[in-house]
Coordinates of N, CA and C in Angstrom, one line a residue:
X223 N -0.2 -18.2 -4.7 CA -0.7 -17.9 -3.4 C -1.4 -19.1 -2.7
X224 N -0.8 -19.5 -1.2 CA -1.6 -20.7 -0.8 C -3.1 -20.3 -0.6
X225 N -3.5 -21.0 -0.7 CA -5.1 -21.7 -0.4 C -5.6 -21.9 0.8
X226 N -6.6 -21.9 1.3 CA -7.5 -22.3 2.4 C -9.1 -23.5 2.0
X227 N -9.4 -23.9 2.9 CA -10.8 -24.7 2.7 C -11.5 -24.0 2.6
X228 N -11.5 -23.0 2.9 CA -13.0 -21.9 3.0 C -13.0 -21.1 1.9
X229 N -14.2 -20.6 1.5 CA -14.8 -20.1 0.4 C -14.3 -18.4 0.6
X230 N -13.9 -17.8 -0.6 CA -13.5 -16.8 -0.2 C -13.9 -15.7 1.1
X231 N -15.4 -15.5 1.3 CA -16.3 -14.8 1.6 C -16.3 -14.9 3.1
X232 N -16.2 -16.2 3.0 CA -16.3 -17.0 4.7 C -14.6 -16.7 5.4
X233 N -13.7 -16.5 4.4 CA -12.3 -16.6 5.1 C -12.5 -14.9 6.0
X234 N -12.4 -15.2 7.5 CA -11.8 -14.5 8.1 C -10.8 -13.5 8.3
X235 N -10.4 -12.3 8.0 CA -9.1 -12.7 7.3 C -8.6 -10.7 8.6
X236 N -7.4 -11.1 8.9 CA -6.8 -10.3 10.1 C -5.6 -9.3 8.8
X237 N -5.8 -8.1 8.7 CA -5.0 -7.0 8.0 C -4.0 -6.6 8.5
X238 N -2.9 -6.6 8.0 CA -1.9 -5.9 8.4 C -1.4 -4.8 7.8
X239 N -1.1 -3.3 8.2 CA -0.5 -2.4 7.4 C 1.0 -1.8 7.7
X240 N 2.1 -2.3 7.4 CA 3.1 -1.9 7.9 C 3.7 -0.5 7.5
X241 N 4.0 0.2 8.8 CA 4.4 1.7 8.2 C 5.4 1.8 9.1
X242 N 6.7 3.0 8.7 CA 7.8 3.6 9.4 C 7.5 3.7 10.7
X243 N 6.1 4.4 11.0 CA 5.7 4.8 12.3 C 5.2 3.9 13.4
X244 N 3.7 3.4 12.8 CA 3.0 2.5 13.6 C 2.8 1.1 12.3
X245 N 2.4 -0.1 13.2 CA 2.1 -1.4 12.4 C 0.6 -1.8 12.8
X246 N -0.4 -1.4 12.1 CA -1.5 -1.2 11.9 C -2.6 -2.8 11.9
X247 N -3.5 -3.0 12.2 CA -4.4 -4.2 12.5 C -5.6 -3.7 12.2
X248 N -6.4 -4.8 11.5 CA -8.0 -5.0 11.5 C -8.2 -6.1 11.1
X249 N -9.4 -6.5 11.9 CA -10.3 -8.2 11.5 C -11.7 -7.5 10.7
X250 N -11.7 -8.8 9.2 CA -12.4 -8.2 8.5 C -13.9 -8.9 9.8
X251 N -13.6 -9.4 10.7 CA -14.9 -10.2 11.5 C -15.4 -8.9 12.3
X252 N -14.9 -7.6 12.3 CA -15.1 -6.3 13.1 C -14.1 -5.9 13.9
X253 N -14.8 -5.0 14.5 CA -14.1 -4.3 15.7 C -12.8 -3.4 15.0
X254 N -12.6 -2.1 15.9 CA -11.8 -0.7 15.4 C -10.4 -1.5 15.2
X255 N -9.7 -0.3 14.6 CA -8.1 -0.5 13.9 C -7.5 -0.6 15.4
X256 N -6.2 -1.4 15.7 CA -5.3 -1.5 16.5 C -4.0 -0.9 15.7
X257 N -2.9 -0.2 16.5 CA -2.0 -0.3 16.0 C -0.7 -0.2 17.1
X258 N 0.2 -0.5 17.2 CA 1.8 -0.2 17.6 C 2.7 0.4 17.2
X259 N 3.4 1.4 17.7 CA 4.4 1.8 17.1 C 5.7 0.4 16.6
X260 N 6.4 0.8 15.5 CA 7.4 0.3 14.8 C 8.4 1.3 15.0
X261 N 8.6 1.9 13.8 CA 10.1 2.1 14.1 C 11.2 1.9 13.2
X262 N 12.4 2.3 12.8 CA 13.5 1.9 12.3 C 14.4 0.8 13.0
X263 N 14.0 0.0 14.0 CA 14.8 -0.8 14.7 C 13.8 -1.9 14.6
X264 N 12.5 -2.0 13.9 CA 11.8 -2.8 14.1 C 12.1 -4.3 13.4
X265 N 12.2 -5.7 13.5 CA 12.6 -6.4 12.7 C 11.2 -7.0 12.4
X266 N 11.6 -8.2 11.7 CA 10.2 -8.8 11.3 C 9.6 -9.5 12.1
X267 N 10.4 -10.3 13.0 CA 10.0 -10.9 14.2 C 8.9 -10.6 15.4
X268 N 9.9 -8.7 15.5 CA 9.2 -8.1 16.5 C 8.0 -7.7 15.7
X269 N 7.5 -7.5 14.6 CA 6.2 -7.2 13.8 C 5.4 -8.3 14.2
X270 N 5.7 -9.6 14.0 CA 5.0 -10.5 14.4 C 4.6 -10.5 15.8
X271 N 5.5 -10.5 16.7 CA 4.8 -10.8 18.7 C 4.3 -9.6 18.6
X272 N 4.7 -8.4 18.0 CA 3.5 -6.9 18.1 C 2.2 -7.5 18.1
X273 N 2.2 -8.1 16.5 CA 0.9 -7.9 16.2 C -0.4 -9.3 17.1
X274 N 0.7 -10.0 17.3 CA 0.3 -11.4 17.9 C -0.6 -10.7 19.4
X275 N 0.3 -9.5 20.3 CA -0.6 -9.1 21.4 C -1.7 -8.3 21.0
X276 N -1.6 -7.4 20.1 CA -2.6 -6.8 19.5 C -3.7 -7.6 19.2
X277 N -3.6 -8.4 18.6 CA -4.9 -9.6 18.3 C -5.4 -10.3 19.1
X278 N -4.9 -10.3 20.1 CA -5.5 -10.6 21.4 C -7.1 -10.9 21.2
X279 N -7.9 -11.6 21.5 CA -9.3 -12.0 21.2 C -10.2 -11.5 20.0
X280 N -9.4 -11.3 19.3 CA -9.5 -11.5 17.4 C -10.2 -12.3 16.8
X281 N -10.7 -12.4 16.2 CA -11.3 -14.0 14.9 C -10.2 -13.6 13.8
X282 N -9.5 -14.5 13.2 CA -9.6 -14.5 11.9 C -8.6 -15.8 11.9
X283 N -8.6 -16.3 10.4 CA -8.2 -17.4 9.8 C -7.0 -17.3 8.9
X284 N -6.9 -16.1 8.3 CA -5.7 -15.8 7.2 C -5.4 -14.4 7.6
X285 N -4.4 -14.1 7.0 CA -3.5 -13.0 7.2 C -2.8 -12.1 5.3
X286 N -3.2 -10.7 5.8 CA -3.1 -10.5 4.8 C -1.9 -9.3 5.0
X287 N -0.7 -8.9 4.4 CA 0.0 -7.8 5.5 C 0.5 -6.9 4.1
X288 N 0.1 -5.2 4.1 CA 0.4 -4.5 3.2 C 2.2 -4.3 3.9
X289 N 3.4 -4.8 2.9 CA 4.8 -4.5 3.3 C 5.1 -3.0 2.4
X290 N 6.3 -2.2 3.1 CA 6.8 -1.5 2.7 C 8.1 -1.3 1.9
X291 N 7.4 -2.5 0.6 CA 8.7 -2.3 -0.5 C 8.1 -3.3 -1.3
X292 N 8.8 -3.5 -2.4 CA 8.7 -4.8 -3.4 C 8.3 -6.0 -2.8
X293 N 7.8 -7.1 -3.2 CA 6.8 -8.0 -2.8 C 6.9 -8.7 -4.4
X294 N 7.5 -10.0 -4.5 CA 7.3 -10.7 -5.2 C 6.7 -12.6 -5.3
X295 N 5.6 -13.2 -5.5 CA 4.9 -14.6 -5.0 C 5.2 -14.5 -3.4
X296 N 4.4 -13.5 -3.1 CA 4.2 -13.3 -1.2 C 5.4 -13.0 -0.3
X297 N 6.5 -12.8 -1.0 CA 7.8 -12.2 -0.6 C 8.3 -11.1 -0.8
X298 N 8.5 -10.8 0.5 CA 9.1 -9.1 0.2 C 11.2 -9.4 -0.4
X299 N 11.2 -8.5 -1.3 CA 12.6 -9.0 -2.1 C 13.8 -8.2 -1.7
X300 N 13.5 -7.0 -0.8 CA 14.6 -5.9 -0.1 C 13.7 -5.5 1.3
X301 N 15.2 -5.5 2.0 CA 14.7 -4.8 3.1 C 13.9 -3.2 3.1
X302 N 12.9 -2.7 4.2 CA 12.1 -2.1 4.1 C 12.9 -0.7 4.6
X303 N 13.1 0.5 3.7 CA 13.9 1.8 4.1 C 13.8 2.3 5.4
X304 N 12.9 1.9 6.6 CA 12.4 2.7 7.4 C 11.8 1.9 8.7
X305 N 12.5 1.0 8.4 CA 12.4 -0.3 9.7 C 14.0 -0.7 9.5
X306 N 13.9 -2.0 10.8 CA 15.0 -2.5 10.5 C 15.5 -3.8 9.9
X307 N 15.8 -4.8 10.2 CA 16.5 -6.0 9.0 C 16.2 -7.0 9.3
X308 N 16.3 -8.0 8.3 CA 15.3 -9.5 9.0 C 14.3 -10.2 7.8
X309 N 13.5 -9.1 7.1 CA 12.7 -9.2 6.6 C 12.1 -10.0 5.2
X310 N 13.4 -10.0 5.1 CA 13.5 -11.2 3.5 C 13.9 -11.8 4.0
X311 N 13.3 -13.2 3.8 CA 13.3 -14.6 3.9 C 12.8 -14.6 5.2
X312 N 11.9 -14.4 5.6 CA 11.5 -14.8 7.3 C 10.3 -15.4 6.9
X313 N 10.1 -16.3 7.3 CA 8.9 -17.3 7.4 C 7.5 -17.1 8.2
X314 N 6.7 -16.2 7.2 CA 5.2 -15.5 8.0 C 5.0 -16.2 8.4
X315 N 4.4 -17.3 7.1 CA 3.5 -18.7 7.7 C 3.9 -19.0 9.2
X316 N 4.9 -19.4 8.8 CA 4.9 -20.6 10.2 C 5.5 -19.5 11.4
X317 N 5.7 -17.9 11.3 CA 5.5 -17.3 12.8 C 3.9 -16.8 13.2
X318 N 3.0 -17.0 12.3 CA 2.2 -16.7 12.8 C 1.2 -17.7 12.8
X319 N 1.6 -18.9 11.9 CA 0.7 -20.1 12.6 C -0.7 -20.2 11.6
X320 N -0.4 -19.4 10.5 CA -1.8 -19.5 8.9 C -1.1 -19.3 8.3
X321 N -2.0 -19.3 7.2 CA -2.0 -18.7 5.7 C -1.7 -16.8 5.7
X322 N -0.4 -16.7 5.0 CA -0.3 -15.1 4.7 C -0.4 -14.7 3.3
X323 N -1.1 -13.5 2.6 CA -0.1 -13.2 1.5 C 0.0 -11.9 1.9
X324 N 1.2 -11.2 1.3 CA 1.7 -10.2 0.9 C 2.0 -9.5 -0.2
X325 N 1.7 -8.0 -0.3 CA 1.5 -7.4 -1.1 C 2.2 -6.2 -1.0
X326 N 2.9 -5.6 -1.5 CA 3.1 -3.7 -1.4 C 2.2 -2.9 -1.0
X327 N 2.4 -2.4 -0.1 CA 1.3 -1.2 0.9 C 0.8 -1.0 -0.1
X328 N 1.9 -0.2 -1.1 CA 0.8 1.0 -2.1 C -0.5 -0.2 -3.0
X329 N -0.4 -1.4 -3.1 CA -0.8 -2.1 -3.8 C -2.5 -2.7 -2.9
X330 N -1.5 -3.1 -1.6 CA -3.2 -3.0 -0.6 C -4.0 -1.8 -0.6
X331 N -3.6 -1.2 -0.6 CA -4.9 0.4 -0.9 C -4.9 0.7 -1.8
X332 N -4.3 0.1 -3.0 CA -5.1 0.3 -4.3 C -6.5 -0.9 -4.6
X333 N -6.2 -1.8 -3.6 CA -7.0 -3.2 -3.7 C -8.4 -2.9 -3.3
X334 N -8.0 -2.0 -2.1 CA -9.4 -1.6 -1.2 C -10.1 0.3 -1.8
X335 N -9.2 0.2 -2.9 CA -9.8 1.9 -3.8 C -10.5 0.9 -4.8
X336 N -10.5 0.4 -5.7 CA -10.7 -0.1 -6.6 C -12.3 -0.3 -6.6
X337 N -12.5 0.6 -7.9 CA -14.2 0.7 -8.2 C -14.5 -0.4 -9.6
X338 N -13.2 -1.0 -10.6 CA -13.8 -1.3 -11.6 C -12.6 -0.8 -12.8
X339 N -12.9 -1.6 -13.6 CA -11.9 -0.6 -14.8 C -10.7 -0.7 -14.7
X340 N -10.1 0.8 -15.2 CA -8.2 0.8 -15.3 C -7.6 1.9 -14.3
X341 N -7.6 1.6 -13.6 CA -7.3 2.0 -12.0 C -5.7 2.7 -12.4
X342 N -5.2 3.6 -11.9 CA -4.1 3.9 -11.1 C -4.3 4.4 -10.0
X343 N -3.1 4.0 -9.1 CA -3.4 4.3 -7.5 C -1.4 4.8 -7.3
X344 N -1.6 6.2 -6.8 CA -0.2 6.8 -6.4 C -0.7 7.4 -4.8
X345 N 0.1 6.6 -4.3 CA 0.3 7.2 -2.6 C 1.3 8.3 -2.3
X346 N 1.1 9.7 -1.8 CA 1.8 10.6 -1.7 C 2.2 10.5 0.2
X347 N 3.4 10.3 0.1 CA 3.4 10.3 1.9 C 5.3 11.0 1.9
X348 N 6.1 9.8 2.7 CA 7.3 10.6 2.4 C 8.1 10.1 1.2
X349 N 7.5 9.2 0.8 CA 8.2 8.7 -0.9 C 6.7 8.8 -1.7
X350 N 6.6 8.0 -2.9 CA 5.5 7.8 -4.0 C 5.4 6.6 -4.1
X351 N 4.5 5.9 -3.8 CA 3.8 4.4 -3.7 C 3.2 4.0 -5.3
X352 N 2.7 3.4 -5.5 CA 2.2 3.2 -7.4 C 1.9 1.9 -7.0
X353 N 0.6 1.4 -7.7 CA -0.1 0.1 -8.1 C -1.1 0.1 -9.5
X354 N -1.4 -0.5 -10.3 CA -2.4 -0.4 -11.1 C -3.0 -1.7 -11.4
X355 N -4.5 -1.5 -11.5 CA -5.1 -2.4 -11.3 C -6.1 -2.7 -12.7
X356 N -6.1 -3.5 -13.6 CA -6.3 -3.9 -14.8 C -7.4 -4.4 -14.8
X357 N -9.1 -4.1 -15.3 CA -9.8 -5.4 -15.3 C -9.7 -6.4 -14.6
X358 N -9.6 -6.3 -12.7 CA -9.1 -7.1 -11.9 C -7.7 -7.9 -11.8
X359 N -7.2 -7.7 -12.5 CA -5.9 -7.8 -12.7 C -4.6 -6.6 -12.0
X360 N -4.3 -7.2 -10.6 CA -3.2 -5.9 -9.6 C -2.2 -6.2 -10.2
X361 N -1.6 -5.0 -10.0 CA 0.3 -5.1 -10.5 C 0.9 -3.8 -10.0
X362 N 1.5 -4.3 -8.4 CA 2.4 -2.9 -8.3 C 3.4 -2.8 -9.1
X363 N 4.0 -1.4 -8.9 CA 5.0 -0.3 -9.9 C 5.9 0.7 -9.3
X364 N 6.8 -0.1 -9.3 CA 8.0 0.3 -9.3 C 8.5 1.9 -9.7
X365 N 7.8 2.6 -10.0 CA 8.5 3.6 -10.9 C 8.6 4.6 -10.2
X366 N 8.7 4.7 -8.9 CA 9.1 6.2 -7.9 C 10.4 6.5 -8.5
X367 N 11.3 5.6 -8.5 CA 12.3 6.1 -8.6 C 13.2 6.5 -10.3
X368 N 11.9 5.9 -11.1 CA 12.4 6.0 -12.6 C 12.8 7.7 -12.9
X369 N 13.7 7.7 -13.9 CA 14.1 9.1 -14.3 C 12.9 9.6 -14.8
X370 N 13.0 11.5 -14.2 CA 11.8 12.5 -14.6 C 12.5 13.3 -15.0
X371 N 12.9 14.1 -14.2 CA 13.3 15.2 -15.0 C 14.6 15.8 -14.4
X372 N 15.1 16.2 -15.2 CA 17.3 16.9 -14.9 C 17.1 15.9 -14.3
X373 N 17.5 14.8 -14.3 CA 18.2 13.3 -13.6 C 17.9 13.2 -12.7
X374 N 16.5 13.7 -12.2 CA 16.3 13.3 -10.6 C 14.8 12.5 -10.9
X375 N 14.3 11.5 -10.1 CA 12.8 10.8 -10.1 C 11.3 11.4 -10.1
X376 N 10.4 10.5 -10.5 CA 9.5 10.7 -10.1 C 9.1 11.1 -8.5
X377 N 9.5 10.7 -7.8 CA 9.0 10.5 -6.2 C 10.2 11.8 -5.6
X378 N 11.3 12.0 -6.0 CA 11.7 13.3 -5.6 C 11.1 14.6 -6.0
X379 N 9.7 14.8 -6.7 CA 9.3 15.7 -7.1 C 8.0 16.0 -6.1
X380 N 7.8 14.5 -5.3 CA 6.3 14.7 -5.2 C 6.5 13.9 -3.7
X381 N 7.8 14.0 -3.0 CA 8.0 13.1 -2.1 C 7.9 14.6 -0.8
X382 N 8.0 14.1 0.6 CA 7.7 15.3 1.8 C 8.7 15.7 1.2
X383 N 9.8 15.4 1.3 CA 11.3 16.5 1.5 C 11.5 17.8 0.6
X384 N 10.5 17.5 -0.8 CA 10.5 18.0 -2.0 C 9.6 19.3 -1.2
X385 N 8.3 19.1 -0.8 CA 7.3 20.0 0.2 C 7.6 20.8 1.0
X386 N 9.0 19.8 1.9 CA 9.5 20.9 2.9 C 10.5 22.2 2.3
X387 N 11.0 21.5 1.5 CA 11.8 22.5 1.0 C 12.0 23.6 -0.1
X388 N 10.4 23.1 -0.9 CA 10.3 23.9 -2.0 C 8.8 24.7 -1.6
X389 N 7.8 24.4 -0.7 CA 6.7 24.7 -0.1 C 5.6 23.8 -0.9
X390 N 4.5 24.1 -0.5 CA 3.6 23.3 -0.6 C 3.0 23.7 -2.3
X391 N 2.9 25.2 -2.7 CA 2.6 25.5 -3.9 C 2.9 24.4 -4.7
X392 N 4.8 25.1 -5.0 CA 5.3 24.5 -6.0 C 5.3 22.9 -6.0
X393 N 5.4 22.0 -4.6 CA 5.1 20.6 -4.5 C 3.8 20.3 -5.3
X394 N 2.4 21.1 -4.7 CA 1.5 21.0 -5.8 C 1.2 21.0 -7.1
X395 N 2.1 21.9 -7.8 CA 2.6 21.9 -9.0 C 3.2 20.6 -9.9
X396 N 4.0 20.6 -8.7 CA 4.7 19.2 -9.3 C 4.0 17.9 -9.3
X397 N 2.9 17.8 -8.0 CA 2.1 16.2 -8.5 C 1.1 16.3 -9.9
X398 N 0.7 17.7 -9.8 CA -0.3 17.7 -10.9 C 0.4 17.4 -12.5
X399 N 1.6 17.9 -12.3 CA 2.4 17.8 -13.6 C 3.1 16.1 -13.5
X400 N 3.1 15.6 -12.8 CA 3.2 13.9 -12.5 C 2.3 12.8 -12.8
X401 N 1.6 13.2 -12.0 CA 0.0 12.4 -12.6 C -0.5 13.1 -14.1
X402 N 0.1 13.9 -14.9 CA -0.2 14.1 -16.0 C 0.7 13.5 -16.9
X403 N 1.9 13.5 -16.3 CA 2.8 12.5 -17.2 C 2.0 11.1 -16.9
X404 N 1.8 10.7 -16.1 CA 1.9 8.8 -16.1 C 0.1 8.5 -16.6
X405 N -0.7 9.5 -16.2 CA -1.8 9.1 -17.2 C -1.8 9.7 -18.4
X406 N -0.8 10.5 -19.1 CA -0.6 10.0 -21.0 C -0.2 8.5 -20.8
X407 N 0.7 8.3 -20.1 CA 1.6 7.0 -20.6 C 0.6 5.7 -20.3
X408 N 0.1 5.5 -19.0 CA -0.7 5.0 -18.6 C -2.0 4.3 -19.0
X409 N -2.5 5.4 -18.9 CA -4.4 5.7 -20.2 C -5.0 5.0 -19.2
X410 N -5.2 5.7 -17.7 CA -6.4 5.1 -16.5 C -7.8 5.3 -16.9
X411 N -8.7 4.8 -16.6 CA -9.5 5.0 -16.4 C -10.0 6.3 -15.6
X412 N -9.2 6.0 -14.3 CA -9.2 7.1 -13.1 C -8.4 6.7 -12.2
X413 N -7.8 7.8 -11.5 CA -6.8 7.6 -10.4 C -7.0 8.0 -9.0
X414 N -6.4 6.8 -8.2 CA -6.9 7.2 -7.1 C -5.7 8.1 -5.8
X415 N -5.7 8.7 -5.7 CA -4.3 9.5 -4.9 C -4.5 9.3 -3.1
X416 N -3.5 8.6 -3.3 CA -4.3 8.2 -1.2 C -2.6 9.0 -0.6
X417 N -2.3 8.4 0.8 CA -1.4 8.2 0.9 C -1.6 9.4 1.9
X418 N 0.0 10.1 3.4 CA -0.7 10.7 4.0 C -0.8 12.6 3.5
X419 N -0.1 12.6 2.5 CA 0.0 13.8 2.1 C -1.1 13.9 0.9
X420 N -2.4 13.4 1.2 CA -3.3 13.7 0.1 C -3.9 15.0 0.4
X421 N -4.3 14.5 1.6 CA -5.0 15.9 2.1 C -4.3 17.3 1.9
X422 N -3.3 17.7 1.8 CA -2.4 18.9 1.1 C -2.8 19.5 -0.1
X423 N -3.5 18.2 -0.7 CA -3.6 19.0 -2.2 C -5.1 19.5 -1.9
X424 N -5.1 20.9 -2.5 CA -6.5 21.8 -2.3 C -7.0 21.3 -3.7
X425 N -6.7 21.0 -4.6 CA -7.5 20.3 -6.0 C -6.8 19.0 -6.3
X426 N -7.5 18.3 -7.0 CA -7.4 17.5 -7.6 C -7.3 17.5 -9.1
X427 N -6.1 16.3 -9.4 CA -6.0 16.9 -11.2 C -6.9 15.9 -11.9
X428 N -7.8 16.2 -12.7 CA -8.0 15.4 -13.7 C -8.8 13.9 -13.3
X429 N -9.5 13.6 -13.6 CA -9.6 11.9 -13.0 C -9.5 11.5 -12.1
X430 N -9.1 12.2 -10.9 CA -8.7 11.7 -10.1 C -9.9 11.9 -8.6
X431 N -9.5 10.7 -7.7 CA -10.4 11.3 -6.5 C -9.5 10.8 -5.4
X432 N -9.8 11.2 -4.1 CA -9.1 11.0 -2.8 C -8.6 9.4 -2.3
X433 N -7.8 8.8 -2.1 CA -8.0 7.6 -1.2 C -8.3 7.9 0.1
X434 N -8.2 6.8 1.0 CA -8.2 6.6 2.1 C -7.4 6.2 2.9
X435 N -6.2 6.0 3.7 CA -5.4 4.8 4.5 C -5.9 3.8 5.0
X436 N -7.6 3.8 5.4 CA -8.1 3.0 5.8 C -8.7 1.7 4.9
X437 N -8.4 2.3 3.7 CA -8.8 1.3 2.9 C -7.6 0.3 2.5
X438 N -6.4 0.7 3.4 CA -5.9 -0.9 2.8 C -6.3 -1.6 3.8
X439 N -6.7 -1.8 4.6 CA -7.5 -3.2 5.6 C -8.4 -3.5 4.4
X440 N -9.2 -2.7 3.8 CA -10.1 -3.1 3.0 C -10.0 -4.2 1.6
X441 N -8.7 -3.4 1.4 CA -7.5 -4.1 0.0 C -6.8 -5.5 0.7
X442 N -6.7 -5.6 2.0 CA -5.9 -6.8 2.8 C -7.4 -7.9 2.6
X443 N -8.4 -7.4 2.7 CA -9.7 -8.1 3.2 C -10.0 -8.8 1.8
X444 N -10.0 -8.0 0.7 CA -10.4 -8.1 -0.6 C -8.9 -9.2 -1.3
X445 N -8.1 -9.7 -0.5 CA -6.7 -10.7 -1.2 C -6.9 -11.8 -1.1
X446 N -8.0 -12.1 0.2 CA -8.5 -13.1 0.2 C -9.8 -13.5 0.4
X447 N -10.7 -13.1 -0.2 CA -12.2 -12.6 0.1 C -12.6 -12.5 -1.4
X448 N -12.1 -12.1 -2.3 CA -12.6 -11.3 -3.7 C -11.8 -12.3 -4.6
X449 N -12.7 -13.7 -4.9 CA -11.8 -14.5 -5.8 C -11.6 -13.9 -7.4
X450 N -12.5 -13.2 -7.7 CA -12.2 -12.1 -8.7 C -11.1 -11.4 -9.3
X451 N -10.4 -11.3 -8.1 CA -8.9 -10.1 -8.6 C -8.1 -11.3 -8.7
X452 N -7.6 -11.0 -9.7 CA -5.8 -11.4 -9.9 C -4.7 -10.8 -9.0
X453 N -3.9 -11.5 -8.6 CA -3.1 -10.9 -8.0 C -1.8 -11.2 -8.0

């Protein structure tokens, strides 16, 4: 991850959260969330001049942007399901003129849940998001799509389409019986369940407590601010 002169604490640092819908802003220097709609036609480009007007009389120094897919050494490695193309291999740095890093959405709000310990963080929205965070050590996870059960995934069990079409009961059923598979395998400490279909669930299973969406600005702020975490 590049570097800056400034001490973590002091770096300024402007959040990005990209989603299918809106492309989301906050300066850890203050002031409320900005966002714009995106879109499925949205390229990377147009994320950038979005966010460039949105920032409009902003402070910040570095740039931190939660992407919607795989993310590997600050690179996103596939285009994003629910935007449009561009996206790999586009040069943040130099469109936006600092220091960026990049991370997996689900991974920036597990950054900004994180109390300590052996974290798992699962986002319930229209797919299943996954991060786990190790004695400050992040590592998103891949595993929405690994085999569950009769040959279908984890994230088809616990994803909207599964909700709309089987109701909200049985969908409930099914996260509880998910998060009980991956913390056997797992062994969290505690889990955090964010994402926008959290609020659906009337209990919570086991270990677990609510996220927030608002906490990945927090998890953007803490990438380069918190020389502590690995990342």
């Amino acid at each position: 991850m590049e570097q800056t002169n400034l001490k973590g604490s002091e770096r300024r640092v402007l959040a990005i959260d990209i989603g299918g819908s809106h492309v989301k802003i906050r300066s850890s220097a203050g002031g409320p969330e900005r966002k714009a709609d995106s879109g499925k036609e949205m390229t990377a480009a147009e994320m950038v001049a979005a966010v460039k007007t949105m920032a409009e009389g902003l402070d910040y120094d570095v740039i931190a942007i939660g992407y919607p897919g795989p993310v590997v050494h600050d690179k996103p490695i596939a285009e994003p399901a629910n935007l449009g193309e561009g996206w790999v291999g586009f040069d943040y740095r130099q469109a936006f003129g600092c220091p960026v890093r990049i991370v997996n959405d689900a991974l920036m709000q597990a950054l900004g849940s994180y109390q300590g310990g052996r974290m798992l963080f699962l986002g319930l929205g229209t797919g299943l998001g996954a991060a786990m965070i190790v004695e400050n050590v992040a590592q998103p996870m891949e595993i929405a799509h690994l085999p569950y059960r009769k040959g279908n995934s984890f994230e088809h069990y616990v994803a909207e389409a599964y909700r709309e079409k089987h109701g909200k009961k049985k969908w409930r059923e099914k996260v509880h019986d998910v998060v009980e598979t991956l913390t056997a395998a797992l062994e969290p400490d505690y889990i955090v369940i964010g994402g926008g279909n959290v609020v659906k669930l009337d209990e919570l299973p086991p270990k677990c407590r609510r996220g927030d969406n608002t906490l990945a600005f927090d998890g953007g702020f803490r990438l380069w601010q918190d020389d502590s975490l690995t990342v």
